[in-house]
PDB file of C-alpha atoms in Angstrom:
ATOM      1  CA  MET A  72    -111.544  16.029 106.950  1.00  0.00           C
ATOM      2  CA  ARG A  73    -112.421  19.635 107.392  1.00  0.00           C
ATOM      3  CA  PRO A  74    -109.472  20.343 109.646  1.00  0.00           C
ATOM      4  CA  LEU A  75    -107.074  18.879 107.096  1.00  0.00           C
ATOM      5  CA  ILE A  76    -108.635  21.006 104.239  1.00  0.00           C
ATOM      6  CA  LEU A  77    -108.239  24.137 106.618  1.00  0.00           C
ATOM      7  CA  LEU A  78    -104.549  23.225 107.324  1.00  0.00           C
ATOM      8  CA  CYS A  79    -103.839  22.988 103.587  1.00  0.00           C
ATOM      9  CA  SER A  80    -105.588  26.109 102.920  1.00  0.00           C
ATOM     10  CA  ILE A  81    -103.423  28.019 105.593  1.00  0.00           C
ATOM     11  CA  ILE A  82    -100.182  26.487 104.164  1.00  0.00           C
ATOM     12  CA  LEU A  83    -101.061  27.413 100.564  1.00  0.00           C
ATOM     13  CA  SER A  84    -101.960  30.988 101.717  1.00  0.00           C
ATOM     14  CA  ALA A  85     -98.641  31.230 103.455  1.00  0.00           C
ATOM     15  CA  LEU A  86     -96.675  30.058 100.455  1.00  0.00           C
ATOM     16  CA  ALA A  87     -98.423  32.418  98.345  1.00  0.00           C
ATOM     17  CA  ALA A  88     -97.537  35.313 100.744  1.00  0.00           C
ATOM     18  CA  CYS A  89     -93.925  34.387 100.665  1.00  0.00           C
ATOM     19  CA  SER A  90     -93.917  34.120  96.891  1.00  0.00           C
ATOM     20  CA  ARG A  91     -95.302  37.715  96.830  1.00  0.00           C
ATOM     21  CA  ALA A  92     -92.928  39.001  99.416  1.00  0.00           C
ATOM     22  CA  VAL A  93     -89.681  37.815  97.776  1.00  0.00           C
ATOM     23  CA  PRO A  94     -90.287  40.006  94.668  1.00  0.00           C
ATOM     24  CA  ALA A  95     -91.497  42.852  96.892  1.00  0.00           C
ATOM     25  CA  VAL A  96     -88.045  42.818  98.850  1.00  0.00           C
ATOM     26  CA  GLU A  97     -86.053  42.599  95.525  1.00  0.00           C
ATOM     27  CA  ASN A  98     -88.085  45.506  94.251  1.00  0.00           C
ATOM     28  CA  GLU A  99     -87.311  47.533  97.242  1.00  0.00           C
ATOM     29  CA  ALA A 100     -83.680  46.783  97.166  1.00  0.00           C
ATOM     30  CA  TRP A 101     -83.389  47.723  93.570  1.00  0.00           C
ATOM     31  CA  GLU A 102     -85.115  51.065  94.108  1.00  0.00           C
ATOM     32  CA  ARG A 103     -82.606  51.670  96.939  1.00  0.00           C
ATOM     33  CA  TYR A 104     -79.717  50.805  94.666  1.00  0.00           C
ATOM     34  CA  LEU A 105     -81.094  53.492  92.293  1.00  0.00           C
ATOM     35  CA  SER A 106     -81.911  56.028  94.800  1.00  0.00           C
ATOM     36  CA  GLY A 107     -79.230  55.481  97.597  1.00  0.00           C
ATOM     37  CA  ARG A 108     -79.691  55.743 101.168  1.00  0.00           C
ATOM     38  CA  GLU A 109     -77.795  57.276 104.115  1.00  0.00           C
ATOM     39  CA  ALA A 110     -75.693  55.124 106.280  1.00  0.00           C
ATOM     40  CA  ASP A 111     -76.935  54.384 109.707  1.00  0.00           C
ATOM     41  CA  ARG A 112     -73.455  54.687 111.669  1.00  0.00           C
ATOM     42  CA  PHE A 113     -69.909  55.442 111.015  1.00  0.00           C
ATOM     43  CA  PHE A 114     -66.520  54.309 112.416  1.00  0.00           C
ATOM     44  CA  GLU A 115     -62.864  55.336 112.230  1.00  0.00           C
ATOM     45  CA  LEU A 116     -59.827  53.251 113.020  1.00  0.00           C
ATOM     46  CA  SER A 117     -57.219  55.879 113.503  1.00  0.00           C
ATOM     47  CA  ASP A 118     -54.276  53.619 114.003  1.00  0.00           C
ATOM     48  CA  SER A 119     -54.839  51.896 110.568  1.00  0.00           C
ATOM     49  CA  GLY A 120     -56.207  54.748 108.472  1.00  0.00           C
ATOM     50  CA  VAL A 121     -59.525  52.950 107.910  1.00  0.00           C
ATOM     51  CA  SER A 122     -62.903  54.407 108.191  1.00  0.00           C
ATOM     52  CA  GLY A 123     -66.277  53.039 107.345  1.00  0.00           C
ATOM     53  CA  GLU A 124     -70.056  53.281 107.377  1.00  0.00           C
ATOM     54  CA  ILE A 125     -72.658  50.732 108.510  1.00  0.00           C
ATOM     55  CA  TYR A 126     -75.977  50.051 106.634  1.00  0.00           C
ATOM     56  CA  LEU A 127     -78.417  48.206 108.601  1.00  0.00           C
ATOM     57  CA  PRO A 128     -81.591  46.503 107.205  1.00  0.00           C
ATOM     58  CA  PHE A 129     -84.582  48.871 107.557  1.00  0.00           C
ATOM     59  CA  GLU A 130     -86.490  48.689 110.765  1.00  0.00           C
ATOM     60  CA  ARG A 131     -83.439  47.390 112.774  1.00  0.00           C
ATOM     61  CA  GLU A 132     -81.905  49.678 115.159  1.00  0.00           C
ATOM     62  CA  TYR A 133     -78.283  49.520 116.167  1.00  0.00           C
ATOM     63  CA  GLY A 134     -78.013  47.328 119.061  1.00  0.00           C
ATOM     64  CA  LEU A 135     -81.085  45.199 117.885  1.00  0.00           C
ATOM     65  CA  ASP A 136     -79.268  43.774 115.008  1.00  0.00           C
ATOM     66  CA  ASN A 137     -78.167  40.441 116.392  1.00  0.00           C
ATOM     67  CA  GLY A 138     -78.310  37.255 114.294  1.00  0.00           C
ATOM     68  CA  LEU A 139     -78.143  39.281 111.049  1.00  0.00           C
ATOM     69  CA  PRO A 140     -75.592  38.274 108.301  1.00  0.00           C
ATOM     70  CA  VAL A 141     -72.704  40.653 107.432  1.00  0.00           C
ATOM     71  CA  MET A 142     -71.191  41.925 104.211  1.00  0.00           C
ATOM     72  CA  MET A 143     -67.975  43.954 104.227  1.00  0.00           C
ATOM     73  CA  LEU A 144     -67.476  45.946 100.835  1.00  0.00           C
ATOM     74  CA  ILE A 145     -63.988  46.803  99.571  1.00  0.00           C
ATOM     75  CA  HIS A 146     -63.786  49.466  96.813  1.00  0.00           C
ATOM     76  CA  GLY A 147     -61.366  49.468  93.821  1.00  0.00           C
ATOM     77  CA  GLY A 148     -59.358  52.105  92.196  1.00  0.00           C
ATOM     78  CA  GLY A 149     -56.006  50.521  91.536  1.00  0.00           C
ATOM     79  CA  TRP A 150     -54.809  50.821  95.208  1.00  0.00           C
ATOM     80  CA  THR A 151     -54.117  54.423  94.675  1.00  0.00           C
ATOM     81  CA  GLY A 152     -57.545  55.976  94.293  1.00  0.00           C
ATOM     82  CA  GLY A 153     -61.193  55.717  95.095  1.00  0.00           C
ATOM     83  CA  ASP A 154     -63.029  55.445  98.198  1.00  0.00           C
ATOM     84  CA  ARG A 155     -65.978  53.810  99.822  1.00  0.00           C
ATOM     85  CA  SER A 156     -68.428  55.967  98.034  1.00  0.00           C
ATOM     86  CA  LEU A 157     -67.978  53.715  95.092  1.00  0.00           C
ATOM     87  CA  MET A 158     -69.647  50.873  96.819  1.00  0.00           C
ATOM     88  CA  ARG A 159     -72.548  52.853  98.358  1.00  0.00           C
ATOM     89  CA  GLN A 160     -75.154  51.762  95.982  1.00  0.00           C
ATOM     90  CA  LEU A 161     -74.280  48.105  96.608  1.00  0.00           C
ATOM     91  CA  ALA A 162     -74.420  48.621 100.192  1.00  0.00           C
ATOM     92  CA  ALA A 163     -77.960  50.220  99.971  1.00  0.00           C
ATOM     93  CA  TYR A 164     -79.022  47.203  97.775  1.00  0.00           C
ATOM     94  CA  PHE A 165     -77.798  44.395 100.016  1.00  0.00           C
ATOM     95  CA  SER A 166     -78.745  46.096 103.506  1.00  0.00           C
ATOM     96  CA  SER A 167     -82.199  46.213 101.907  1.00  0.00           C
ATOM     97  CA  ARG A 168     -82.048  42.497 101.575  1.00  0.00           C
ATOM     98  CA  GLY A 169     -81.435  41.833 104.952  1.00  0.00           C
ATOM     99  CA  LEU A 170     -77.590  42.175 105.550  1.00  0.00           C
ATOM    100  CA  ILE A 171     -75.484  44.395 107.873  1.00  0.00           C
ATOM    101  CA  CYS A 172     -73.322  46.163 105.211  1.00  0.00           C
ATOM    102  CA  ILE A 173     -69.757  47.459 106.292  1.00  0.00           C
ATOM    103  CA  ASN A 174     -68.495  49.817 103.691  1.00  0.00           C
ATOM    104  CA  VAL A 175     -64.989  50.602 104.145  1.00  0.00           C
ATOM    105  CA  SER A 176     -62.254  53.068 102.946  1.00  0.00           C
ATOM    106  CA  TYR A 177     -58.455  52.051 103.462  1.00  0.00           C
ATOM    107  CA  PRO A 178     -55.107  53.639 103.232  1.00  0.00           C
ATOM    108  CA  LEU A 179     -54.248  54.619  99.500  1.00  0.00           C
ATOM    109  CA  ALA A 180     -50.933  53.739  98.062  1.00  0.00           C
ATOM    110  CA  GLY A 181     -48.921  56.627  97.191  1.00  0.00           C
ATOM    111  CA  LYS A 182     -50.651  58.843  99.865  1.00  0.00           C
ATOM    112  CA  GLU A 183     -48.410  59.612 102.946  1.00  0.00           C
ATOM    113  CA  GLY A 184     -45.788  57.287 101.909  1.00  0.00           C
ATOM    114  CA  ASN A 185     -48.203  54.219 101.920  1.00  0.00           C
ATOM    115  CA  THR A 186     -47.547  51.195  99.776  1.00  0.00           C
ATOM    116  CA  ILE A 187     -49.873  48.346  98.489  1.00  0.00           C
ATOM    117  CA  GLU A 188     -49.102  46.489 101.754  1.00  0.00           C
ATOM    118  CA  ASP A 189     -50.522  49.503 103.792  1.00  0.00           C
ATOM    119  CA  CYS A 190     -53.699  48.849 101.682  1.00  0.00           C
ATOM    120  CA  MET A 191     -53.623  45.261 102.674  1.00  0.00           C
ATOM    121  CA  GLU A 192     -52.906  45.921 106.348  1.00  0.00           C
ATOM    122  CA  GLY A 193     -55.947  48.377 106.410  1.00  0.00           C
ATOM    123  CA  VAL A 194     -58.473  45.907 104.939  1.00  0.00           C
ATOM    124  CA  ARG A 195     -57.219  43.400 107.717  1.00  0.00           C
ATOM    125  CA  ALA A 196     -57.707  45.808 110.278  1.00  0.00           C
ATOM    126  CA  ALA A 197     -61.307  46.519 108.934  1.00  0.00           C
ATOM    127  CA  GLY A 198     -61.966  42.677 108.874  1.00  0.00           C
ATOM    128  CA  ASP A 199     -60.616  42.429 112.444  1.00  0.00           C
ATOM    129  CA  TRP A 200     -63.109  45.386 113.562  1.00  0.00           C
ATOM    130  CA  VAL A 201     -65.992  43.624 111.741  1.00  0.00           C
ATOM    131  CA  ARG A 202     -65.413  40.273 113.781  1.00  0.00           C
ATOM    132  CA  GLY A 203     -64.903  42.153 117.102  1.00  0.00           C
ATOM    133  CA  GLU A 204     -68.103  44.245 116.482  1.00  0.00           C
ATOM    134  CA  GLY A 205     -69.949  41.287 115.408  1.00  0.00           C
ATOM    135  CA  LEU A 206     -69.063  39.340 118.560  1.00  0.00           C
ATOM    136  CA  ARG A 207     -70.190  42.136 120.870  1.00  0.00           C
ATOM    137  CA  ARG A 208     -73.342  42.730 118.922  1.00  0.00           C
ATOM    138  CA  GLY A 209     -74.384  39.099 118.024  1.00  0.00           C
ATOM    139  CA  TRP A 210     -74.017  39.457 114.213  1.00  0.00           C
ATOM    140  CA  ASP A 211     -74.057  36.278 112.391  1.00  0.00           C
ATOM    141  CA  LEU A 212     -70.323  35.715 111.764  1.00  0.00           C
ATOM    142  CA  GLU A 213     -71.031  32.325 110.349  1.00  0.00           C
ATOM    143  CA  SER A 214     -72.407  34.296 107.405  1.00  0.00           C
ATOM    144  CA  PHE A 215     -69.596  36.836 106.916  1.00  0.00           C
ATOM    145  CA  VAL A 216     -69.432  37.786 103.201  1.00  0.00           C
ATOM    146  CA  VAL A 217     -66.721  39.908 101.708  1.00  0.00           C
ATOM    147  CA  PHE A 218     -67.470  41.692  98.421  1.00  0.00           C
ATOM    148  CA  GLY A 219     -64.295  43.147  96.588  1.00  0.00           C
ATOM    149  CA  GLU A 220     -64.281  45.120  93.380  1.00  0.00           C
ATOM    150  CA  SER A 221     -61.188  45.269  91.031  1.00  0.00           C
ATOM    151  CA  ALA A 222     -58.272  46.064  93.424  1.00  0.00           C
ATOM    152  CA  GLY A 223     -60.803  45.560  96.206  1.00  0.00           C
ATOM    153  CA  GLY A 224     -61.134  41.860  95.096  1.00  0.00           C
ATOM    154  CA  HIS A 225     -57.354  41.549  95.498  1.00  0.00           C
ATOM    155  CA  LEU A 226     -57.557  43.104  98.988  1.00  0.00           C
ATOM    156  CA  ALA A 227     -60.405  40.954  99.996  1.00  0.00           C
ATOM    157  CA  LEU A 228     -58.529  37.898  99.166  1.00  0.00           C
ATOM    158  CA  SER A 229     -55.494  39.227 101.216  1.00  0.00           C
ATOM    159  CA  LEU A 230     -57.590  38.716 104.327  1.00  0.00           C
ATOM    160  CA  GLY A 231     -56.482  35.081 104.325  1.00  0.00           C
ATOM    161  CA  GLY A 232     -57.702  31.724 105.725  1.00  0.00           C
ATOM    162  CA  GLU A 233     -58.067  32.696 109.383  1.00  0.00           C
ATOM    163  CA  SER A 234     -60.237  35.738 108.612  1.00  0.00           C
ATOM    164  CA  GLY A 235     -63.492  33.967 109.191  1.00  0.00           C
ATOM    165  CA  VAL A 236     -64.976  34.947 105.798  1.00  0.00           C
ATOM    166  CA  SER A 237     -67.520  32.500 104.842  1.00  0.00           C
ATOM    167  CA  ARG A 238     -68.077  33.576 101.161  1.00  0.00           C
ATOM    168  CA  TYR A 239     -66.381  35.908  98.743  1.00  0.00           C
ATOM    169  CA  VAL A 240     -67.988  37.883  95.913  1.00  0.00           C
ATOM    170  CA  LEU A 241     -65.317  39.362  93.585  1.00  0.00           C
ATOM    171  CA  ALA A 242     -66.094  41.761  90.605  1.00  0.00           C
ATOM    172  CA  ASN A 243     -63.390  42.070  88.021  1.00  0.00           C
ATOM    173  CA  PRO A 244     -60.671  41.235  90.621  1.00  0.00           C
ATOM    174  CA  VAL A 245     -56.940  41.507  90.189  1.00  0.00           C
ATOM    175  CA  LEU A 246     -55.603  38.038  90.750  1.00  0.00           C
ATOM    176  CA  ASN A 247     -52.024  37.848  89.111  1.00  0.00           C
ATOM    177  CA  LEU A 248     -50.130  41.150  89.376  1.00  0.00           C
ATOM    178  CA  SER A 249     -47.112  39.608  87.437  1.00  0.00           C
ATOM    179  CA  GLU A 250     -49.311  39.691  84.365  1.00  0.00           C
ATOM    180  CA  LEU A 251     -50.166  43.249  84.446  1.00  0.00           C
ATOM    181  CA  LEU A 252     -47.748  46.054  83.393  1.00  0.00           C
ATOM    182  CA  TRP A 253     -49.735  48.913  84.818  1.00  0.00           C
ATOM    183  CA  VAL A 254     -49.291  47.642  88.475  1.00  0.00           C
ATOM    184  CA  LYS A 255     -45.497  48.194  88.474  1.00  0.00           C
ATOM    185  CA  ASN A 256     -46.161  51.844  89.132  1.00  0.00           C
ATOM    186  CA  ILE A 257     -47.980  51.075  92.293  1.00  0.00           C
ATOM    187  CA  PRO A 258     -45.837  51.773  95.420  1.00  0.00           C
ATOM    188  CA  GLY A 259     -44.552  48.647  96.990  1.00  0.00           C
ATOM    189  CA  VAL A 260     -45.355  46.347  93.853  1.00  0.00           C
ATOM    190  CA  GLU A 261     -42.320  46.181  91.620  1.00  0.00           C
ATOM    191  CA  GLY A 262     -40.127  43.094  92.176  1.00  0.00           C
ATOM    192  CA  GLY A 263     -42.982  41.638  94.278  1.00  0.00           C
ATOM    193  CA  GLU A 264     -45.667  40.869  91.815  1.00  0.00           C
ATOM    194  CA  ARG A 265     -45.791  37.042  92.364  1.00  0.00           C
ATOM    195  CA  GLU A 266     -45.703  37.218  96.105  1.00  0.00           C
ATOM    196  CA  LEU A 267     -48.565  39.914  96.107  1.00  0.00           C
ATOM    197  CA  SER A 268     -50.732  37.833  93.830  1.00  0.00           C
ATOM    198  CA  PRO A 269     -53.796  35.820  95.018  1.00  0.00           C
ATOM    199  CA  MET A 270     -53.098  33.286  92.329  1.00  0.00           C
ATOM    200  CA  LEU A 271     -50.046  32.287  94.448  1.00  0.00           C
ATOM    201  CA  TRP A 272     -52.070  32.267  97.763  1.00  0.00           C
ATOM    202  CA  MET A 273     -54.766  29.878  96.758  1.00  0.00           C
ATOM    203  CA  ASN A 274     -55.055  26.983  98.911  1.00  0.00           C
ATOM    204  CA  SER A 275     -57.824  24.698 100.531  1.00  0.00           C
ATOM    205  CA  ASP A 276     -58.736  27.489 103.012  1.00  0.00           C
ATOM    206  CA  LEU A 277     -60.687  29.535 100.219  1.00  0.00           C
ATOM    207  CA  PRO A 278     -64.369  29.562 101.191  1.00  0.00           C
ATOM    208  CA  PRO A 279     -66.998  29.314  98.473  1.00  0.00           C
ATOM    209  CA  THR A 280     -66.369  32.182  95.985  1.00  0.00           C
ATOM    210  CA  LEU A 281     -68.411  33.864  93.103  1.00  0.00           C
ATOM    211  CA  ILE A 282     -66.385  35.786  90.471  1.00  0.00           C
ATOM    212  CA  ILE A 283     -68.218  37.980  87.994  1.00  0.00           C
ATOM    213  CA  HIS A 284     -65.853  39.205  85.013  1.00  0.00           C
ATOM    214  CA  GLY A 285     -66.615  41.081  81.849  1.00  0.00           C
ATOM    215  CA  SER A 286     -65.342  39.416  78.637  1.00  0.00           C
ATOM    216  CA  GLU A 287     -64.211  42.862  77.444  1.00  0.00           C
ATOM    217  CA  ASP A 288     -62.153  43.787  80.416  1.00  0.00           C
ATOM    218  CA  ARG A 289     -58.930  45.637  79.143  1.00  0.00           C
ATOM    219  CA  THR A 290     -57.670  46.507  82.645  1.00  0.00           C
ATOM    220  CA  VAL A 291     -57.723  42.988  84.178  1.00  0.00           C
ATOM    221  CA  PRO A 292     -58.113  40.497  81.140  1.00  0.00           C
ATOM    222  CA  PHE A 293     -60.584  37.661  81.590  1.00  0.00           C
ATOM    223  CA  LYS A 294     -57.525  35.095  81.355  1.00  0.00           C
ATOM    224  CA  GLN A 295     -56.834  36.058  84.915  1.00  0.00           C
ATOM    225  CA  VAL A 296     -60.085  34.815  86.360  1.00  0.00           C
ATOM    226  CA  SER A 297     -60.255  31.833  84.013  1.00  0.00           C
ATOM    227  CA  ASP A 298     -56.640  30.598  85.199  1.00  0.00           C
ATOM    228  CA  TYR A 299     -57.859  31.134  88.953  1.00  0.00           C
ATOM    229  CA  LYS A 300     -60.875  29.107  88.142  1.00  0.00           C
ATOM    230  CA  ALA A 301     -58.727  26.267  86.606  1.00  0.00           C
ATOM    231  CA  ARG A 302     -56.619  26.280  89.720  1.00  0.00           C
ATOM    232  CA  ALA A 303     -59.600  26.237  92.036  1.00  0.00           C
ATOM    233  CA  ASP A 304     -60.996  23.366  90.103  1.00  0.00           C
ATOM    234  CA  GLU A 305     -57.536  21.430  90.455  1.00  0.00           C
ATOM    235  CA  LEU A 306     -57.804  21.953  94.178  1.00  0.00           C
ATOM    236  CA  GLY A 307     -61.460  20.795  94.280  1.00  0.00           C
ATOM    237  CA  LEU A 308     -62.755  24.202  95.600  1.00  0.00           C
ATOM    238  CA  ASP A 309     -66.036  25.727  95.318  1.00  0.00           C
ATOM    239  CA  LEU A 310     -65.570  28.516  92.934  1.00  0.00           C
ATOM    240  CA  GLU A 311     -68.244  29.811  90.493  1.00  0.00           C
ATOM    241  CA  LEU A 312     -67.095  32.016  87.520  1.00  0.00           C
ATOM    242  CA  VAL A 313     -69.750  34.062  85.629  1.00  0.00           C
ATOM    243  CA  ARG A 314     -68.431  35.477  82.203  1.00  0.00           C
ATOM    244  CA  LEU A 315     -70.315  38.637  81.558  1.00  0.00           C
ATOM    245  CA  GLU A 316     -70.167  38.894  77.608  1.00  0.00           C
ATOM    246  CA  GLY A 317     -69.399  42.262  76.325  1.00  0.00           C
ATOM    247  CA  ALA A 318     -68.841  43.863  79.754  1.00  0.00           C
ATOM    248  CA  PRO A 319     -65.864  46.128  80.421  1.00  0.00           C
ATOM    249  CA  HIS A 320     -63.969  46.628  83.498  1.00  0.00           C
ATOM    250  CA  ALA A 321     -65.746  48.022  86.606  1.00  0.00           C
ATOM    251  CA  PHE A 322     -69.128  47.099  85.020  1.00  0.00           C
ATOM    252  CA  MET A 323     -70.905  47.445  88.294  1.00  0.00           C
ATOM    253  CA  LEU A 324     -70.093  51.134  88.760  1.00  0.00           C
ATOM    254  CA  GLY A 325     -72.131  53.646  86.983  1.00  0.00           C
ATOM    255  CA  SER A 326     -74.055  52.616  83.781  1.00  0.00           C
ATOM    256  CA  ARG A 327     -71.626  50.408  82.050  1.00  0.00           C
ATOM    257  CA  ILE A 328     -74.100  47.649  81.496  1.00  0.00           C
ATOM    258  CA  GLU A 329     -77.857  47.596  80.979  1.00  0.00           C
ATOM    259  CA  PRO A 330     -79.776  48.271  84.142  1.00  0.00           C
ATOM    260  CA  GLU A 331     -81.903  45.029  83.935  1.00  0.00           C
ATOM    261  CA  ARG A 332     -78.758  43.073  83.438  1.00  0.00           C
ATOM    262  CA  LEU A 333     -77.067  44.596  86.443  1.00  0.00           C
ATOM    263  CA  ARG A 334     -80.379  44.101  88.494  1.00  0.00           C
ATOM    264  CA  GLY A 335     -80.257  40.341  87.472  1.00  0.00           C
ATOM    265  CA  LEU A 336     -76.645  40.132  88.650  1.00  0.00           C
ATOM    266  CA  LEU A 337     -77.220  41.695  92.151  1.00  0.00           C
ATOM    267  CA  ASP A 338     -80.156  39.157  92.616  1.00  0.00           C
ATOM    268  CA  ARG A 339     -77.718  36.315  91.420  1.00  0.00           C
ATOM    269  CA  ILE A 340     -75.324  37.397  94.159  1.00  0.00           C
ATOM    270  CA  TYR A 341     -77.811  37.546  96.821  1.00  0.00           C
ATOM    271  CA  GLN A 342     -78.841  33.986  95.940  1.00  0.00           C
ATOM    272  CA  PHE A 343     -75.235  32.932  96.015  1.00  0.00           C
ATOM    273  CA  ILE A 344     -74.716  34.444  99.513  1.00  0.00           C
ATOM    274  CA  SER A 345     -77.927  33.033 100.929  1.00  0.00           C
ATOM    275  CA  ASN A 346     -77.343  29.529 100.048  1.00  0.00           C
TER     276      ASN A 346
END
């Protein structure tokens, strides 16, 4: 009887330790989101105009990171602006929760003659690099998450069905260019709005996807994501849509929503990509 009691005691102690550890990890990740952290490594793909930074979970040296899940982060900026600095806080957060985070910058439309297609090709080159590097280093490419914000959500979906992406996280993504007047000024868009729209690309290859979108988004109206969700439901796809009441466009950047609300969203994203 005593061995059984001892075993139960050990199990209960372990469960209690785990329950304490989860909040501790989340607390640390949130602190890192607020304070930031330096990237561990940098890379550049000169042929495609892509550069990026790698954030490793703490206490993991580069080369000893086998078996870890991967997240690639793609910034917004209307295809013509922004860079990976917009996503650094997110990379700091999710690397602190155990993911290898690859935060990329891509060629911007309107610079050096680039068009929106060059943005898309740059992101595809970044995805190819992640898969190649992951194979060499033993990263868990079965858990390859891509997080895109605004135009970065559009570019994330341009990776296509053969990209090996296991899950998408999209924050206020552009999904139907034909409904947005402001995109006509983006080099390479006018006349090709439908063909450049993820709404048209959707098929059964779409992996599980989480979309978070503000109800007060005036840049990309909520109707875009609700239409996308309806189409996904028709195809029987695994797509979760979170309507963030009162939130504007780019709510994940800066202080556009309450800190505790944002903190809850980050944890919700982590739970989604961990399942």
